[in-house]
PDB file of C-alpha atoms and ligand atoms in Angstrom:
ATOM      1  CA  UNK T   1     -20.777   9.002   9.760  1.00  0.00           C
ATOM      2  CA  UNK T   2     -19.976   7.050   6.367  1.00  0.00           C
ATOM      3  CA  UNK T   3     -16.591   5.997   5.608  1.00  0.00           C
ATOM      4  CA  UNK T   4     -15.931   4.336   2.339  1.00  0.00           C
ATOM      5  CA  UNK T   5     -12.559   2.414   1.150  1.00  0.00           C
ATOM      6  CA  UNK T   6     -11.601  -0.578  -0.941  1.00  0.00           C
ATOM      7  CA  UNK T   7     -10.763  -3.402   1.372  1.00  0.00           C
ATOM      8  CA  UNK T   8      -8.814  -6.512  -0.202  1.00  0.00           C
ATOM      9  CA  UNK T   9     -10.258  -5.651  -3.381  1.00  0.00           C
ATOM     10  CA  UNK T  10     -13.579  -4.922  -2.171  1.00  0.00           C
ATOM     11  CA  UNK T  11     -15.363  -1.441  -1.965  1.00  0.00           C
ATOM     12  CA  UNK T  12     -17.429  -0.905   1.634  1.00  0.00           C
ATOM     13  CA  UNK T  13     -19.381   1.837   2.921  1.00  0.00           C
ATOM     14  CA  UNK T  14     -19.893   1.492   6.338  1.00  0.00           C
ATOM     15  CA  UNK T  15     -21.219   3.452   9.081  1.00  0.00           C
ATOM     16  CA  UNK T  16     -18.686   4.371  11.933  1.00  0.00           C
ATOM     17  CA  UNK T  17     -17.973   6.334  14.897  1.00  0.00           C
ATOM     18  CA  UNK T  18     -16.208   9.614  14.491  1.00  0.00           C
ATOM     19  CA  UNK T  19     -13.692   8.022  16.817  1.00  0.00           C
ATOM     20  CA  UNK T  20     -13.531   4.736  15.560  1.00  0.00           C
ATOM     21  CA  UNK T  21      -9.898   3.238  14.933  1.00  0.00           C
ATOM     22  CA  UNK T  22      -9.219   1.273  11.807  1.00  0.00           C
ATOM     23  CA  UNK T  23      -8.403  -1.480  13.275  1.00  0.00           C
ATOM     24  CA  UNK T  24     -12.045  -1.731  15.099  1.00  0.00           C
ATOM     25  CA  UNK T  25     -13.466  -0.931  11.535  1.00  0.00           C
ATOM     26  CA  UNK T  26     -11.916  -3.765  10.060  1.00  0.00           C
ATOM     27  CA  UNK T  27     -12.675  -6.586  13.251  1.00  0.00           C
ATOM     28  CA  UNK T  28     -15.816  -5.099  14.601  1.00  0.00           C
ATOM     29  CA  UNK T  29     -17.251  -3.796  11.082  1.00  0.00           C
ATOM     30  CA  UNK T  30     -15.690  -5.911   8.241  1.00  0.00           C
ATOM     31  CA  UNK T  31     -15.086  -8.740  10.161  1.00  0.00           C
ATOM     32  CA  UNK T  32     -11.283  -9.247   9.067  1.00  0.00           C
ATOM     33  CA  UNK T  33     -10.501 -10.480  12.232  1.00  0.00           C
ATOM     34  CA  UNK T  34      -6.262 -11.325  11.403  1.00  0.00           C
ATOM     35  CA  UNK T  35      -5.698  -7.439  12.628  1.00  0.00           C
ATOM     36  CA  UNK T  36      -5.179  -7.943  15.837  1.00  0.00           C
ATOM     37  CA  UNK T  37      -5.193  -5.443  19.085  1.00  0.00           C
ATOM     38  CA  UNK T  38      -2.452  -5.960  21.422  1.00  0.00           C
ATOM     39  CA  UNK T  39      -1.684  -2.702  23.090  1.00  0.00           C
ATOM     40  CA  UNK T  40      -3.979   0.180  21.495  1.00  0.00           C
ATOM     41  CA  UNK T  41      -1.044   2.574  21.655  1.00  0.00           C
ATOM     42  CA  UNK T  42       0.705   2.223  18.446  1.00  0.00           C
ATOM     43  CA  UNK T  43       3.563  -0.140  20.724  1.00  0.00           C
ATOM     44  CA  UNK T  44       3.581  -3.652  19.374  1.00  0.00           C
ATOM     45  CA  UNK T  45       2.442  -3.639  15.776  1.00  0.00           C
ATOM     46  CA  UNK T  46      -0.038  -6.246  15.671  1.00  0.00           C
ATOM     47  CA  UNK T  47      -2.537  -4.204  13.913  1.00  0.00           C
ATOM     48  CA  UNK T  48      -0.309  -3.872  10.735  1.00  0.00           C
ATOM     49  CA  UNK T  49      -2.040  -3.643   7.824  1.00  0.00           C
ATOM     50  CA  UNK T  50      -1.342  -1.668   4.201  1.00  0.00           C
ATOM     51  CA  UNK T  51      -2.910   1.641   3.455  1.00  0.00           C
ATOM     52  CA  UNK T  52      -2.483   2.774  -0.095  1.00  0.00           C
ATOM     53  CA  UNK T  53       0.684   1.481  -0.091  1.00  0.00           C
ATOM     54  CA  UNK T  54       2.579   2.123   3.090  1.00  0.00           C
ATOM     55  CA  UNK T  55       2.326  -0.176   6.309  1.00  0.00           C
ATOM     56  CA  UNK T  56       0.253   1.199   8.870  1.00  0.00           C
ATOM     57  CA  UNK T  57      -0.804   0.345  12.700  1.00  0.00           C
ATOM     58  CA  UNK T  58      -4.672   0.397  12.422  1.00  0.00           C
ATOM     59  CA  UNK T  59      -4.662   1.445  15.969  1.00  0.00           C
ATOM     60  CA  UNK T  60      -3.026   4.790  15.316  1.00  0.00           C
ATOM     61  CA  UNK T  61      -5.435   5.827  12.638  1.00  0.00           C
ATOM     62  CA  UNK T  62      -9.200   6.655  12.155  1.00  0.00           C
ATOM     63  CA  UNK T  63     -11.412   4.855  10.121  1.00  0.00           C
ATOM     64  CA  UNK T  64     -12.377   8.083   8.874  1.00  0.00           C
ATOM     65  CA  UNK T  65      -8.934   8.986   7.728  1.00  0.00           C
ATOM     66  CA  UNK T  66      -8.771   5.908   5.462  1.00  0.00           C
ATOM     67  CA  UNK T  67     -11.748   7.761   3.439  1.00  0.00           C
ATOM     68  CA  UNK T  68     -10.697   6.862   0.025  1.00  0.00           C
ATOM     69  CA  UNK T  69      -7.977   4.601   0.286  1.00  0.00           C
ATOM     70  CA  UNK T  70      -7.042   1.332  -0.366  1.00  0.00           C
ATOM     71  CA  UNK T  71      -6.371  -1.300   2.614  1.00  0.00           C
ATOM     72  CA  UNK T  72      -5.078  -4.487   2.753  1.00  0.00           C
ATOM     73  CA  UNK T  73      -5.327  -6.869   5.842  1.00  0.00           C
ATOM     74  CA  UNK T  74      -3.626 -10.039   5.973  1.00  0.00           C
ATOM     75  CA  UNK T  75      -6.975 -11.748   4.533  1.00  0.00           C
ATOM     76  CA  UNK T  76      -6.086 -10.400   1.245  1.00  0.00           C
ATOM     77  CA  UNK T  77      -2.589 -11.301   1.057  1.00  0.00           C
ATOM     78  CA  UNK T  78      -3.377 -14.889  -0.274  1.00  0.00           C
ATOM     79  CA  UNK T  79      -4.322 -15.503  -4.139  1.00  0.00           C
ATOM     80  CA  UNK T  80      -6.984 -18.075  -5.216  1.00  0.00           C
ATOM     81  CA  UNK T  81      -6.265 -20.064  -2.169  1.00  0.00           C
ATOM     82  CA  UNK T  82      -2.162 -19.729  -2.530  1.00  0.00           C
ATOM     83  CA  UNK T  83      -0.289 -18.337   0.125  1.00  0.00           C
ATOM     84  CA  UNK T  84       1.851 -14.793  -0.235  1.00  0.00           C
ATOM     85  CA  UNK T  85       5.625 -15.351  -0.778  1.00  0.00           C
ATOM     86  CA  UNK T  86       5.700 -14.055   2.570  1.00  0.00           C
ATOM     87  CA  UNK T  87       2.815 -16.005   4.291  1.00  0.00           C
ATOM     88  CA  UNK T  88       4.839 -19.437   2.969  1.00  0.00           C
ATOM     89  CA  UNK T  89       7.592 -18.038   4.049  1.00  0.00           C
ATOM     90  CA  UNK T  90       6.679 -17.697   7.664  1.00  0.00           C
ATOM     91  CA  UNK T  91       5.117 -21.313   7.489  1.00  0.00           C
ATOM     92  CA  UNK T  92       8.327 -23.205   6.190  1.00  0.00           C
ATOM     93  CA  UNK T  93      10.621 -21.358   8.492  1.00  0.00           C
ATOM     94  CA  UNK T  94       8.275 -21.440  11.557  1.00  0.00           C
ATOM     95  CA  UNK T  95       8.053 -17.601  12.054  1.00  0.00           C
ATOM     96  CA  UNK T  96       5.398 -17.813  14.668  1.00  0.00           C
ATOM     97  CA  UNK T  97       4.414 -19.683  18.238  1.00  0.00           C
ATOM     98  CA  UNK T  98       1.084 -18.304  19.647  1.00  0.00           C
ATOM     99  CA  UNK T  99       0.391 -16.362  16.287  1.00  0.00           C
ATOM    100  CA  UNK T 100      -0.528 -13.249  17.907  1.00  0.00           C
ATOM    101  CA  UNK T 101       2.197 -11.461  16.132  1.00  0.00           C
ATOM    102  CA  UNK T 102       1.983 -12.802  13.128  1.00  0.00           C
ATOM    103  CA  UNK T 103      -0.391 -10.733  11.103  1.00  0.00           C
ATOM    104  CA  UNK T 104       1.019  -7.377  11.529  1.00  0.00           C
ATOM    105  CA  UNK T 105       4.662  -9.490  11.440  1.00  0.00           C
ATOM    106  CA  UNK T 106       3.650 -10.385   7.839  1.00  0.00           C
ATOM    107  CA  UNK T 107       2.231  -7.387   6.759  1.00  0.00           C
ATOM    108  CA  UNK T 108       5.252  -5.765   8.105  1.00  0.00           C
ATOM    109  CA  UNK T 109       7.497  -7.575   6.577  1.00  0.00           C
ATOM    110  CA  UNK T 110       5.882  -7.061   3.185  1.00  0.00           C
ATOM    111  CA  UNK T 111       6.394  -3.403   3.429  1.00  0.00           C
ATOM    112  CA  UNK T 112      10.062  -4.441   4.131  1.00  0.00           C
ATOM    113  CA  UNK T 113      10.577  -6.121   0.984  1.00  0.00           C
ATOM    114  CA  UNK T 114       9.222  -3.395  -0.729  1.00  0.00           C
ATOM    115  CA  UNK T 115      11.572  -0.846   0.201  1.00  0.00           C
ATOM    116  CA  UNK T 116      14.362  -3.319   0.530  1.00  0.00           C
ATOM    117  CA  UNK T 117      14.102  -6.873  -1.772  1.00  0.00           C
ATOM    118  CA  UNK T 118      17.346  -7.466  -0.719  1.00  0.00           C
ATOM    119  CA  UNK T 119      17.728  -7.266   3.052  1.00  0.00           C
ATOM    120  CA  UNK T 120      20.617  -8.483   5.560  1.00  0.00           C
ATOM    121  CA  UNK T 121      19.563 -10.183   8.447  1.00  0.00           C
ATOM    122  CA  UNK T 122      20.524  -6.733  10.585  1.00  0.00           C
ATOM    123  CA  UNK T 123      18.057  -4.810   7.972  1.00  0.00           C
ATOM    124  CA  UNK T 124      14.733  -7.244   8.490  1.00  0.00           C
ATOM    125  CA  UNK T 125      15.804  -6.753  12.320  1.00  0.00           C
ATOM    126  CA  UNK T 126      15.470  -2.893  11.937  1.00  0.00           C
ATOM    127  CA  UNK T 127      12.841  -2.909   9.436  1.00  0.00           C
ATOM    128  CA  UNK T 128      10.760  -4.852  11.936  1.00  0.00           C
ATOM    129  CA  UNK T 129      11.599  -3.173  14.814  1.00  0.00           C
ATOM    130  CA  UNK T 130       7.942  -1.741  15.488  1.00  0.00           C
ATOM    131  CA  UNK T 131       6.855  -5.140  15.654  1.00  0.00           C
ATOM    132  CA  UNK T 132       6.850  -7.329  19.208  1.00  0.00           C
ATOM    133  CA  UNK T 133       6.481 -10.725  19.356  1.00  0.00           C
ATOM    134  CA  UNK T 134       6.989 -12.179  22.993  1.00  0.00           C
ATOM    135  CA  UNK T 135       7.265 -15.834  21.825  1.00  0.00           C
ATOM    136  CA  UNK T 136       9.815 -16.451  19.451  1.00  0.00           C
ATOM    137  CA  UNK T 137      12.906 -14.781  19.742  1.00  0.00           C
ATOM    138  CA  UNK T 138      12.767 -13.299  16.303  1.00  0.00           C
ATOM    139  CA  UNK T 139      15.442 -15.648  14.954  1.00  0.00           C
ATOM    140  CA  UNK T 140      12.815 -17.735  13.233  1.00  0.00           C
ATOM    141  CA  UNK T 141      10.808 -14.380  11.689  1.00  0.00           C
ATOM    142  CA  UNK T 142      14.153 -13.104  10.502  1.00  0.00           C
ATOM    143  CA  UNK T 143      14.571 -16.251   8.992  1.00  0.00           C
ATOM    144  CA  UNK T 144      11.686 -16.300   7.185  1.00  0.00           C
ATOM    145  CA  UNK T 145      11.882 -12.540   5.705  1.00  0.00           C
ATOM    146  CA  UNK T 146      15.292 -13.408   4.327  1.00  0.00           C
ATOM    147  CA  UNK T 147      13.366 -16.670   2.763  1.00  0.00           C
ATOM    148  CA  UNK T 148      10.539 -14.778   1.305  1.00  0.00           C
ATOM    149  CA  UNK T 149      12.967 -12.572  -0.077  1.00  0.00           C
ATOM    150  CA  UNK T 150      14.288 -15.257  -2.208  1.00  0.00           C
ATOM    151  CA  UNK T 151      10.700 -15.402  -4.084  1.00  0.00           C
ATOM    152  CA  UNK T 152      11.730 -12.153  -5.607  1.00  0.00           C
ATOM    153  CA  UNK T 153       9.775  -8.669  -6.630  1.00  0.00           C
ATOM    154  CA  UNK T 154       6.295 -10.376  -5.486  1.00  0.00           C
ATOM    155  CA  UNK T 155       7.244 -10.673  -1.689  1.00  0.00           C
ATOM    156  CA  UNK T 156       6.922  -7.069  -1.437  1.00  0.00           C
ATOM    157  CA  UNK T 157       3.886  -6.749  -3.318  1.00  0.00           C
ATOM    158  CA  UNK T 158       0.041  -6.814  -2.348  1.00  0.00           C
ATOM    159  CA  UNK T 159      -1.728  -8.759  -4.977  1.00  0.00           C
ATOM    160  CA  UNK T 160      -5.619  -7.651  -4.575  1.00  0.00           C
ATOM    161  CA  UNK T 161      -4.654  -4.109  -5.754  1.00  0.00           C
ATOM    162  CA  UNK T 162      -1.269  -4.763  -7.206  1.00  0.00           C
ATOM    163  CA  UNK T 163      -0.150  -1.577  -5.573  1.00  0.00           C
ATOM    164  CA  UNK T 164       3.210  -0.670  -4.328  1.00  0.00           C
ATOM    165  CA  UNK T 165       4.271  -1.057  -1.021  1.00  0.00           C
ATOM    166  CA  UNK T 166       7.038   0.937   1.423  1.00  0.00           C
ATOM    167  CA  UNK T 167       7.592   0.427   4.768  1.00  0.00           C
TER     168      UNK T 167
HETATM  169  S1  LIG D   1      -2.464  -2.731  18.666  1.00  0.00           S
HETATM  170 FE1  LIG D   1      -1.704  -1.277  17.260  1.00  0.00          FE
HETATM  171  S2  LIG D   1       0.402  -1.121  17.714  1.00  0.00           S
HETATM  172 FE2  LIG D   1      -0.367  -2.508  19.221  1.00  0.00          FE
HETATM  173  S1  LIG D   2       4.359 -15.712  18.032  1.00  0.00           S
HETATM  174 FE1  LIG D   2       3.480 -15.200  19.961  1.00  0.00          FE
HETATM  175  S2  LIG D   2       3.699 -13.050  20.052  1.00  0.00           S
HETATM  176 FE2  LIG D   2       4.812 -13.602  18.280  1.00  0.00          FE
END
């Protein structure tokens, strides 16, 4: 079947599966490789990505049910080469080890800001709570969420659509 939807900017038509996740759309299809898979069962939040304006886990969804939407992956968070608030964030406080996390982490986290631009450490905890990392102890993540945070309205913002985000 077709399935059609504006990825980082960009409108695709693609053939898929009827069963086909998202987040195999976007590796095995599109090529955005950041998504990653690390359980398939909606558990650890690596598949993160923004779906007309609310964070998702591509593993929990169709492809076909993004028909019409607008998705960002973690490849469109960056501007003309310049990180997200949120991706320099992560970099100057060391949110990551392996990196496995990290792209649902981020996208998370942006979906976070949104709803809260504001947060306490104990609200970036709980907002992030669908996300596992087994590396890092969170302390550094946390860190840089409350960072990014200081970058103002823009840290919960996707740029390629300048749509809204909520967690
Ligand atoms: S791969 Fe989607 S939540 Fe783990
Ligand atoms: S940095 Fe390794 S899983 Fe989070």
């Amino acid at each position: 079947m077709q399935v059609s939807m504006t990825v980082n900017g960009q409108q695709r038509t693609d053939e898929v599966e009827p069963r086909m996740l998202l987040a195999h759309h976007l590796r095995d299809n599109l090529g955005l490789t950041a998504t990653n898979i690390g359980c398939d069962s909606t558990s650890c939040g690596a598949c993160t990505v923004i779906v007309d304006g609310l964070t998702v886990k591509s593993c929990t969804v169709l492809a076909l049910q993004a028909e019409g939407s607008e998705v960002t992956t973690l490849e469109g968070l960056s501007t003309d080469g310049e990180l997200h608030p949120v991706q320099a964030a992560f970099r100057s406080e060391h949110g990551l080890q392996c990196g496995f996390c990290t792209s649902g982490m981020v996208m998370a986290a942006v979906g976070v800001l949104a709803d809260n631009p504001n947060p306490t450490d104990r609200e970036v905890r709980e907002g992030l709570e669908g996300n596992l990392c087994r590396c890092t102890g969170y302390h550094n993540i946390v860190q840089a969420v409350l960072k990014a945070a200081e970058s103002g309205p823009a840290a919960g913002q996707v740029p390629s659509s300048k749509q809204e985000v909520s967690a």
